[in-house]
């Protein structure tokens, strides 16, 4: 019988290069492969599994809801959508929400909202609206979204791209000030760049950007698909800077590690640009997803997962700082959202991840140099101690081999 890896090699588009491990089961912070080996998941599906795998409350809720009502489309009201959106609006201080499924769809929704707001509220001339994004951004993979990317591979071979996007250097407030024109609809920004390599902008950047946007009547739209919902030690990463964005994009952990659930949230005058027929999604806001999303929010609040992320993230960074190795060039992050920058002249991040996998710790490199650590927020201190021990031993082993050769 062909191995599962061979089957994917033959039948699955090769748009990923997975680590060579075949997972069959998961619970909490752990996953198991087909040979029964156990791994600590320090990746949690790019933050989608913040609640832990197969969170018991969510599993129970899904079992009940799945027998009750699942997919009906937005052609009808359901008993589940309103309470979910009410809760997320109250938690985030936003007025209204538009539910979608994947992160990219929610970003597309934000782009549409910003453009239509620019034409109908701000008074920008037809088809002249501009959206400013940042160098090093990651907002998803649709054609419009990769039009905003400065990562050559995300664009190569996929053009032509829609116009109306402009890039400014991430973290540089002067660059943003110079880029804003009367046609600028929105500034789209990740409070911490995740796929970019866990890049934390300079202190005060987000706050200054928010003030600038307010002065120039530009919407500040925070893409918190990865940083949101407790990942960085606050419910929203924007809260670290005391910033309340005009538009907010959530995804990943909103689905409780069970379903794709995303949304765009905004002020009423922004969201009101949408009228029936303007925009939609067959699955967006379905009752199963809404039930899961509401329970995911309840768990986040009742189990204090944001505070847990703050405390354990601080602890994780402290422990990593104790590792004595020339391989680490920089450690950075906030909450349980940590990047280890590996000195590329000494090792690659991929090599570190492969060695960690052999010891039962799953992570994933981002770019060639960064090992990302973003475990489920339900991880405990003993599990972090174990992870740090594996990282220490792997880095020291790679260094020993390097010096011996
Ligand atoms: C993952 C991610 C997206 C895209 O989400 P998908 O569900 O993969 O479409 C967008 N923005 C940020 C910041 C992300 O981390």
GROMACS .gro file of C-alpha atoms and ligand atoms in nm:
model
  420
    1UNK     CA    1   0.000   0.000   0.000
    2UNK     CA    2   0.131   0.343  -0.091
    3UNK     CA    3   0.232   0.555   0.205
    4UNK     CA    4   0.016   0.854   0.287
    5UNK     CA    5   0.307   1.079   0.199
    6UNK     CA    6   0.338   0.912  -0.146
    7UNK     CA    7  -0.036   0.949  -0.204
    8UNK     CA    8  -0.021   1.321  -0.136
    9UNK     CA    9   0.285   1.348  -0.356
   10UNK     CA   10   0.090   1.189  -0.642
   11UNK     CA   11  -0.256   1.338  -0.596
   12UNK     CA   12  -0.221   1.660  -0.401
   13UNK     CA   13  -0.109   1.985  -0.560
   14UNK     CA   14   0.239   2.047  -0.429
   15UNK     CA   15   0.173   2.397  -0.297
   16UNK     CA   16   0.309   2.301   0.046
   17UNK     CA   17   0.617   2.121   0.168
   18UNK     CA   18   0.501   1.950   0.488
   19UNK     CA   19   0.735   1.805   0.747
   20UNK     CA   20   0.743   1.427   0.692
   21UNK     CA   21   0.496   1.326   0.962
   22UNK     CA   22   0.147   1.180   0.907
   23UNK     CA   23  -0.095   1.288   1.178
   24UNK     CA   24  -0.396   1.080   1.270
   25UNK     CA   25  -0.521   1.213   1.606
   26UNK     CA   26  -0.495   1.514   1.833
   27UNK     CA   27  -0.600   1.618   2.181
   28UNK     CA   28  -0.517   1.935   2.371
   29UNK     CA   29  -0.160   2.040   2.293
   30UNK     CA   30  -0.061   1.702   2.150
   31UNK     CA   31  -0.090   1.529   1.813
   32UNK     CA   32  -0.010   1.168   1.723
   33UNK     CA   33   0.125   1.021   1.400
   34UNK     CA   34   0.025   0.697   1.227
   35UNK     CA   35   0.291   0.502   1.417
   36UNK     CA   36   0.156   0.622   1.750
   37UNK     CA   37   0.436   0.873   1.815
   38UNK     CA   38   0.327   1.171   2.022
   39UNK     CA   39   0.423   1.533   1.947
   40UNK     CA   40   0.380   1.864   2.124
   41UNK     CA   41   0.214   2.101   1.875
   42UNK     CA   42   0.397   2.433   1.897
   43UNK     CA   43   0.237   2.558   1.575
   44UNK     CA   44  -0.134   2.508   1.637
   45UNK     CA   45  -0.223   2.553   1.271
   46UNK     CA   46  -0.090   2.909   1.258
   47UNK     CA   47  -0.298   2.999   1.568
   48UNK     CA   48  -0.620   2.836   1.451
   49UNK     CA   49  -0.596   2.587   1.738
   50UNK     CA   50  -0.554   2.831   2.027
   51UNK     CA   51  -0.823   2.645   2.223
   52UNK     CA   52  -0.632   2.316   2.195
   53UNK     CA   53  -0.716   2.024   1.970
   54UNK     CA   54  -1.059   1.872   2.021
   55UNK     CA   55  -1.141   2.111   2.302
   56UNK     CA   56  -1.399   1.911   2.504
   57UNK     CA   57  -1.651   2.196   2.533
   58UNK     CA   58  -1.637   2.258   2.161
   59UNK     CA   59  -1.661   1.889   2.074
   60UNK     CA   60  -1.970   1.856   2.293
   61UNK     CA   61  -2.128   2.164   2.139
   62UNK     CA   62  -2.057   2.051   1.783
   63UNK     CA   63  -2.209   1.710   1.851
   64UNK     CA   64  -2.530   1.874   1.965
   65UNK     CA   65  -2.544   2.144   1.699
   66UNK     CA   66  -2.453   1.915   1.409
   67UNK     CA   67  -2.767   1.710   1.477
   68UNK     CA   68  -2.977   2.024   1.502
   69UNK     CA   69  -2.903   2.277   1.225
   70UNK     CA   70  -2.595   2.328   1.008
   71UNK     CA   71  -2.609   2.494   0.667
   72UNK     CA   72  -2.904   2.700   0.553
   73UNK     CA   73  -2.734   2.999   0.383
   74UNK     CA   74  -2.804   3.360   0.473
   75UNK     CA   75  -3.127   3.347   0.274
   76UNK     CA   76  -3.287   3.281   0.614
   77UNK     CA   77  -3.237   3.392   0.973
   78UNK     CA   78  -3.112   3.137   1.226
   79UNK     CA   79  -3.119   3.118   1.604
   80UNK     CA   80  -2.737   3.107   1.616
   81UNK     CA   81  -2.596   3.396   1.416
   82UNK     CA   82  -2.732   3.695   1.611
   83UNK     CA   83  -2.604   3.586   1.955
   84UNK     CA   84  -2.258   3.510   1.812
   85UNK     CA   85  -2.223   3.849   1.644
   86UNK     CA   86  -2.361   4.032   1.947
   87UNK     CA   87  -2.095   3.869   2.166
   88UNK     CA   88  -1.803   3.939   1.932
   89UNK     CA   89  -1.913   4.302   1.885
   90UNK     CA   90  -1.939   4.350   2.262
   91UNK     CA   91  -1.599   4.191   2.323
   92UNK     CA   92  -1.420   4.393   2.055
   93UNK     CA   93  -1.609   4.720   2.086
   94UNK     CA   94  -1.715   4.709   1.721
   95UNK     CA   95  -2.067   4.792   1.604
   96UNK     CA   96  -2.138   4.533   1.334
   97UNK     CA   97  -1.987   4.222   1.179
   98UNK     CA   98  -1.994   4.045   0.844
   99UNK     CA   99  -1.928   3.672   0.885
  100UNK     CA  100  -1.720   3.477   0.635
  101UNK     CA  101  -1.522   3.152   0.653
  102UNK     CA  102  -1.154   3.187   0.577
  103UNK     CA  103  -0.921   3.471   0.662
  104UNK     CA  104  -0.867   3.570   0.300
  105UNK     CA  105  -1.241   3.613   0.249
  106UNK     CA  106  -1.263   3.840   0.551
  107UNK     CA  107  -0.972   4.049   0.420
  108UNK     CA  108  -1.145   4.074   0.081
  109UNK     CA  109  -1.456   4.187   0.267
  110UNK     CA  110  -1.255   4.456   0.445
  111UNK     CA  111  -1.112   4.578   0.115
  112UNK     CA  112  -1.459   4.600  -0.039
  113UNK     CA  113  -1.595   4.782   0.266
  114UNK     CA  114  -1.308   5.031   0.267
  115UNK     CA  115  -1.344   5.104  -0.103
  116UNK     CA  116  -1.719   5.150  -0.092
  117UNK     CA  117  -1.687   5.364   0.222
  118UNK     CA  118  -1.433   5.580   0.039
  119UNK     CA  119  -1.675   5.637  -0.251
  120UNK     CA  120  -2.000   5.675  -0.062
  121UNK     CA  121  -1.890   5.838   0.264
  122UNK     CA  122  -1.549   5.997   0.215
  123UNK     CA  123  -1.622   6.120  -0.136
  124UNK     CA  124  -1.333   5.970  -0.333
  125UNK     CA  125  -1.387   5.975  -0.711
  126UNK     CA  126  -1.501   5.650  -0.873
  127UNK     CA  127  -1.232   5.380  -0.895
  128UNK     CA  128  -0.967   5.605  -0.742
  129UNK     CA  129  -0.965   5.460  -0.389
  130UNK     CA  130  -0.634   5.341  -0.255
  131UNK     CA  131  -0.552   5.099   0.021
  132UNK     CA  132  -0.218   5.122   0.194
  133UNK     CA  133  -0.059   4.801   0.322
  134UNK     CA  134   0.284   4.725   0.467
  135UNK     CA  135   0.601   4.566   0.341
  136UNK     CA  136   0.634   4.212   0.468
  137UNK     CA  137   0.256   4.177   0.508
  138UNK     CA  138   0.058   3.858   0.488
  139UNK     CA  139  -0.316   3.892   0.436
  140UNK     CA  140  -0.394   3.573   0.242
  141UNK     CA  141  -0.371   3.431  -0.107
  142UNK     CA  142  -0.646   3.567  -0.332
  143UNK     CA  143  -0.548   3.766  -0.640
  144UNK     CA  144  -0.640   4.101  -0.484
  145UNK     CA  145  -0.460   4.018  -0.163
  146UNK     CA  146  -0.139   3.899  -0.327
  147UNK     CA  147  -0.153   4.222  -0.527
  148UNK     CA  148  -0.063   4.385  -0.192
  149UNK     CA  149   0.226   4.149  -0.122
  150UNK     CA  150   0.594   4.227  -0.168
  151UNK     CA  151   0.689   3.860  -0.144
  152UNK     CA  152   0.793   3.781  -0.504
  153UNK     CA  153   0.684   3.416  -0.484
  154UNK     CA  154   0.327   3.508  -0.388
  155UNK     CA  155   0.288   3.702  -0.713
  156UNK     CA  156   0.516   3.528  -0.962
  157UNK     CA  157   0.311   3.380  -1.244
  158UNK     CA  158  -0.025   3.499  -1.113
  159UNK     CA  159  -0.062   3.843  -1.267
  160UNK     CA  160  -0.219   4.070  -1.379
  161UNK     CA  161  -0.323   4.215  -1.044
  162UNK     CA  162  -0.590   4.471  -0.959
  163UNK     CA  163  -0.464   4.825  -0.897
  164UNK     CA  164  -0.539   5.045  -0.599
  165UNK     CA  165  -0.285   4.918  -0.349
  166UNK     CA  166   0.024   5.088  -0.220
  167UNK     CA  167   0.295   4.962   0.015
  168UNK     CA  168   0.476   5.145   0.292
  169UNK     CA  169   0.757   5.019   0.512
  170UNK     CA  170   0.620   4.835   0.817
  171UNK     CA  171   0.697   5.021   1.137
  172UNK     CA  172   0.780   5.349   0.961
  173UNK     CA  173   0.524   5.615   1.054
  174UNK     CA  174   0.680   5.881   0.828
  175UNK     CA  175   0.640   5.652   0.528
  176UNK     CA  176   0.272   5.613   0.610
  177UNK     CA  177   0.227   5.989   0.651
  178UNK     CA  178   0.381   6.053   0.308
  179UNK     CA  179   0.180   5.780   0.137
  180UNK     CA  180  -0.164   5.900   0.247
  181UNK     CA  181  -0.349   6.105  -0.015
  182UNK     CA  182  -0.705   6.231  -0.045
  183UNK     CA  183  -0.783   5.904  -0.222
  184UNK     CA  184  -0.665   5.683   0.062
  185UNK     CA  185  -0.950   5.467   0.188
  186UNK     CA  186  -0.771   5.256   0.446
  187UNK     CA  187  -0.448   5.154   0.608
  188UNK     CA  188  -0.443   4.776   0.647
  189UNK     CA  189  -0.198   4.650   0.907
  190UNK     CA  190  -0.107   4.349   1.120
  191UNK     CA  191  -0.029   4.464   1.477
  192UNK     CA  192   0.247   4.201   1.474
  193UNK     CA  193   0.343   4.044   1.142
  194UNK     CA  194   0.297   3.668   1.176
  195UNK     CA  195   0.395   3.511   0.846
  196UNK     CA  196   0.645   3.793   0.805
  197UNK     CA  197   0.842   3.630   1.088
  198UNK     CA  198   0.681   3.747   1.416
  199UNK     CA  199   0.784   4.107   1.351
  200UNK     CA  200   0.693   4.343   1.637
  201UNK     CA  201   0.682   4.708   1.519
  202UNK     CA  202   0.849   4.986   1.721
  203UNK     CA  203   0.670   5.101   2.038
  204UNK     CA  204   0.402   5.357   1.962
  205UNK     CA  205   0.380   5.274   1.590
  206UNK     CA  206   0.023   5.153   1.592
  207UNK     CA  207  -0.090   5.440   1.813
  208UNK     CA  208   0.072   5.696   1.583
  209UNK     CA  209  -0.080   5.526   1.279
  210UNK     CA  210  -0.424   5.539   1.440
  211UNK     CA  211  -0.387   5.912   1.509
  212UNK     CA  212  -0.267   5.978   1.157
  213UNK     CA  213  -0.559   5.784   1.012
  214UNK     CA  214  -0.805   5.979   1.226
  215UNK     CA  215  -0.655   6.315   1.117
  216UNK     CA  216  -0.666   6.221   0.749
  217UNK     CA  217  -1.006   6.046   0.752
  218UNK     CA  218  -0.852   5.711   0.661
  219UNK     CA  219  -0.982   5.383   0.804
  220UNK     CA  220  -0.740   5.194   1.023
  221UNK     CA  221  -0.809   4.827   0.957
  222UNK     CA  222  -0.631   4.577   1.180
  223UNK     CA  223  -0.578   4.229   1.042
  224UNK     CA  224  -0.586   4.031   1.366
  225UNK     CA  225  -0.657   3.697   1.203
  226UNK     CA  226  -0.343   3.557   1.363
  227UNK     CA  227  -0.270   3.800   1.649
  228UNK     CA  228  -0.628   3.824   1.775
  229UNK     CA  229  -0.827   3.628   2.033
  230UNK     CA  230  -0.564   3.603   2.302
  231UNK     CA  231  -0.262   3.501   2.100
  232UNK     CA  232  -0.043   3.794   2.204
  233UNK     CA  233  -0.161   3.814   2.567
  234UNK     CA  234  -0.459   4.046   2.513
  235UNK     CA  235  -0.792   3.972   2.347
  236UNK     CA  236  -0.670   4.187   2.056
  237UNK     CA  237  -0.307   4.280   1.990
  238UNK     CA  238  -0.425   4.639   1.924
  239UNK     CA  239  -0.504   4.668   2.296
  240UNK     CA  240  -0.131   4.664   2.378
  241UNK     CA  241  -0.117   5.006   2.210
  242UNK     CA  242  -0.455   5.122   2.333
  243UNK     CA  243  -0.575   5.139   1.973
  244UNK     CA  244  -0.935   5.088   1.866
  245UNK     CA  245  -0.933   5.017   1.492
  246UNK     CA  246  -1.212   5.134   1.260
  247UNK     CA  247  -1.221   4.788   1.106
  248UNK     CA  248  -1.109   4.457   1.247
  249UNK     CA  249  -1.048   4.125   1.074
  250UNK     CA  250  -1.066   3.799   1.270
  251UNK     CA  251  -1.029   3.436   1.166
  252UNK     CA  252  -0.820   3.137   1.265
  253UNK     CA  253  -0.888   3.090   1.640
  254UNK     CA  254  -1.245   3.218   1.592
  255UNK     CA  255  -1.329   2.867   1.468
  256UNK     CA  256  -1.209   2.705   1.790
  257UNK     CA  257  -0.976   2.474   1.598
  258UNK     CA  258  -1.278   2.300   1.449
  259UNK     CA  259  -1.413   2.500   1.157
  260UNK     CA  260  -1.307   2.791   0.938
  261UNK     CA  261  -1.483   3.096   1.085
  262UNK     CA  262  -1.382   3.452   0.997
  263UNK     CA  263  -1.533   3.796   0.993
  264UNK     CA  264  -1.488   4.162   0.924
  265UNK     CA  265  -1.606   4.393   1.202
  266UNK     CA  266  -1.639   4.768   1.183
  267UNK     CA  267  -1.804   5.088   1.288
  268UNK     CA  268  -2.165   5.121   1.185
  269UNK     CA  269  -2.100   5.390   0.920
  270UNK     CA  270  -1.847   5.161   0.752
  271UNK     CA  271  -2.051   4.842   0.763
  272UNK     CA  272  -2.363   5.022   0.646
  273UNK     CA  273  -2.211   5.060   0.300
  274UNK     CA  274  -2.316   4.700   0.238
  275UNK     CA  275  -2.670   4.657   0.112
  276UNK     CA  276  -2.849   4.332   0.022
  277UNK     CA  277  -2.679   4.167  -0.276
  278UNK     CA  278  -2.350   4.359  -0.249
  279UNK     CA  279  -2.145   4.078  -0.104
  280UNK     CA  280  -2.194   3.735   0.043
  281UNK     CA  281  -2.090   3.378   0.107
  282UNK     CA  282  -2.289   3.053   0.093
  283UNK     CA  283  -2.130   2.923   0.412
  284UNK     CA  284  -2.053   3.250   0.591
  285UNK     CA  285  -2.237   3.279   0.922
  286UNK     CA  286  -2.386   2.928   0.904
  287UNK     CA  287  -2.542   2.811   1.232
  288UNK     CA  288  -2.283   2.543   1.299
  289UNK     CA  289  -1.998   2.791   1.254
  290UNK     CA  290  -2.183   3.055   1.459
  291UNK     CA  291  -2.241   2.809   1.744
  292UNK     CA  292  -1.874   2.707   1.739
  293UNK     CA  293  -1.758   3.068   1.721
  294UNK     CA  294  -1.971   3.175   2.017
  295UNK     CA  295  -1.852   2.884   2.231
  296UNK     CA  296  -1.491   2.956   2.126
  297UNK     CA  297  -1.534   3.314   2.252
  298UNK     CA  298  -1.694   3.196   2.577
  299UNK     CA  299  -1.405   2.957   2.642
  300UNK     CA  300  -1.152   3.227   2.566
  301UNK     CA  301  -1.309   3.459   2.823
  302UNK     CA  302  -1.402   3.205   3.092
  303UNK     CA  303  -1.065   3.026   3.082
  304UNK     CA  304  -0.870   3.355   3.070
  305UNK     CA  305  -0.672   3.235   2.773
  306UNK     CA  306  -0.538   3.582   2.691
  307UNK     CA  307  -0.390   3.622   3.039
  308UNK     CA  308  -0.254   3.269   3.020
  309UNK     CA  309  -0.086   3.361   2.692
  310UNK     CA  310   0.064   3.674   2.851
  311UNK     CA  311   0.203   3.488   3.153
  312UNK     CA  312   0.330   3.177   2.977
  313UNK     CA  313   0.459   3.377   2.683
  314UNK     CA  314   0.672   3.589   2.914
  315UNK     CA  315   0.795   3.270   3.080
  316UNK     CA  316   0.872   3.106   2.743
  317UNK     CA  317   1.077   3.405   2.626
  318UNK     CA  318   1.269   3.413   2.958
  319UNK     CA  319   1.351   3.045   2.931
  320UNK     CA  320   1.459   3.077   2.568
  321UNK     CA  321   1.687   3.368   2.661
  322UNK     CA  322   1.875   3.131   2.895
  323UNK     CA  323   1.981   2.908   2.606
  324UNK     CA  324   2.349   2.952   2.545
  325UNK     CA  325   2.402   2.916   2.169
  326UNK     CA  326   2.544   3.124   1.884
  327UNK     CA  327   2.263   2.995   1.657
  328UNK     CA  328   2.000   3.232   1.796
  329UNK     CA  329   2.033   3.577   1.644
  330UNK     CA  330   1.721   3.726   1.796
  331UNK     CA  331   1.421   3.628   2.009
  332UNK     CA  332   1.102   3.825   1.975
  333UNK     CA  333   0.732   3.804   2.034
  334UNK     CA  334   0.444   3.884   2.261
  335UNK     CA  335   0.244   3.630   2.457
  336UNK     CA  336   0.260   3.280   2.316
  337UNK     CA  337   0.358   3.421   1.977
  338UNK     CA  338   0.733   3.386   1.960
  339UNK     CA  339   0.990   3.382   1.682
  340UNK     CA  340   1.342   3.246   1.711
  341UNK     CA  341   1.561   3.407   1.447
  342UNK     CA  342   1.833   3.160   1.350
  343UNK     CA  343   2.167   3.284   1.220
  344UNK     CA  344   2.149   3.162   0.858
  345UNK     CA  345   2.527   3.125   0.834
  346UNK     CA  346   2.509   2.857   1.105
  347UNK     CA  347   2.182   2.670   1.038
  348UNK     CA  348   1.847   2.696   0.863
  349UNK     CA  349   1.517   2.723   1.043
  350UNK     CA  350   1.393   2.422   0.846
  351UNK     CA  351   1.684   2.214   0.977
  352UNK     CA  352   1.596   2.315   1.334
  353UNK     CA  353   1.228   2.227   1.279
  354UNK     CA  354   1.316   1.887   1.134
  355UNK     CA  355   1.543   1.809   1.431
  356UNK     CA  356   1.270   1.923   1.674
  357UNK     CA  357   1.019   1.699   1.497
  358UNK     CA  358   1.242   1.396   1.558
  359UNK     CA  359   1.226   1.480   1.929
  360UNK     CA  360   0.849   1.515   1.931
  361UNK     CA  361   0.808   1.890   1.897
  362UNK     CA  362   0.625   2.024   1.594
  363UNK     CA  363   0.688   2.374   1.468
  364UNK     CA  364   0.724   2.534   1.129
  365UNK     CA  365   0.978   2.768   0.985
  366UNK     CA  366   0.867   3.097   0.839
  367UNK     CA  367   1.098   3.232   0.573
  368UNK     CA  368   1.436   3.060   0.590
  369UNK     CA  369   1.542   3.197   0.926
  370UNK     CA  370   1.258   3.202   1.179
  371UNK     CA  371   1.133   2.915   1.395
  372UNK     CA  372   0.782   3.001   1.506
  373UNK     CA  373   0.651   2.898   1.848
  374UNK     CA  374   0.276   2.947   1.884
  375UNK     CA  375   0.133   2.658   2.085
  376UNK     CA  376  -0.232   2.618   2.182
  377UNK     CA  377  -0.300   2.870   2.460
  378UNK     CA  378  -0.403   2.582   2.688
  379UNK     CA  379  -0.040   2.469   2.713
  380UNK     CA  380   0.101   2.449   3.070
  381UNK     CA  381   0.435   2.545   3.219
  382UNK     CA  382   0.572   2.190   3.239
  383UNK     CA  383   0.503   2.145   2.867
  384UNK     CA  384   0.686   2.471   2.795
  385UNK     CA  385   0.980   2.353   3.006
  386UNK     CA  386   0.992   2.034   2.803
  387UNK     CA  387   0.976   2.228   2.475
  388UNK     CA  388   1.257   2.463   2.580
  389UNK     CA  389   1.470   2.163   2.676
  390UNK     CA  390   1.422   2.012   2.328
  391UNK     CA  391   1.506   2.342   2.162
  392UNK     CA  392   1.817   2.384   2.377
  393UNK     CA  393   1.941   2.033   2.296
  394UNK     CA  394   1.868   2.063   1.923
  395UNK     CA  395   2.049   2.398   1.889
  396UNK     CA  396   2.347   2.276   2.090
  397UNK     CA  397   2.361   1.951   1.889
  398UNK     CA  398   2.357   2.140   1.556
  399UNK     CA  399   2.634   2.363   1.688
  400UNK     CA  400   2.845   2.065   1.800
  401UNK     CA  401   2.811   1.898   1.458
  402UNK     CA  402   2.899   2.227   1.287
  403UNK     CA  403   3.213   2.277   1.498
  404UNK     CA  404   3.323   1.916   1.450
  405UNK     CA  405   3.299   1.931   1.071
  406LIG     C1  406  -0.357   3.333   0.802
  406LIG     C2  407  -0.373   3.477   0.779
  406LIG     C3  408  -0.459   3.525   0.678
  406LIG     C4  409  -0.529   3.434   0.581
  406LIG     O1  410  -0.617   3.345   0.642
  406LIG     P1  411  -0.668   3.217   0.561
  406LIG     O2  412  -0.769   3.153   0.653
  406LIG     O3  413  -0.548   3.128   0.539
  406LIG     O4  414  -0.725   3.263   0.434
  406LIG     C5  415  -0.473   3.662   0.667
  406LIG     N1  416  -0.409   3.747   0.748
  406LIG     C6  417  -0.326   3.704   0.846
  406LIG     C7  418  -0.258   3.803   0.934
  406LIG     C8  419  -0.304   3.568   0.864
  406LIG     O5  420  -0.219   3.526   0.957
   0.00000   0.00000   0.00000
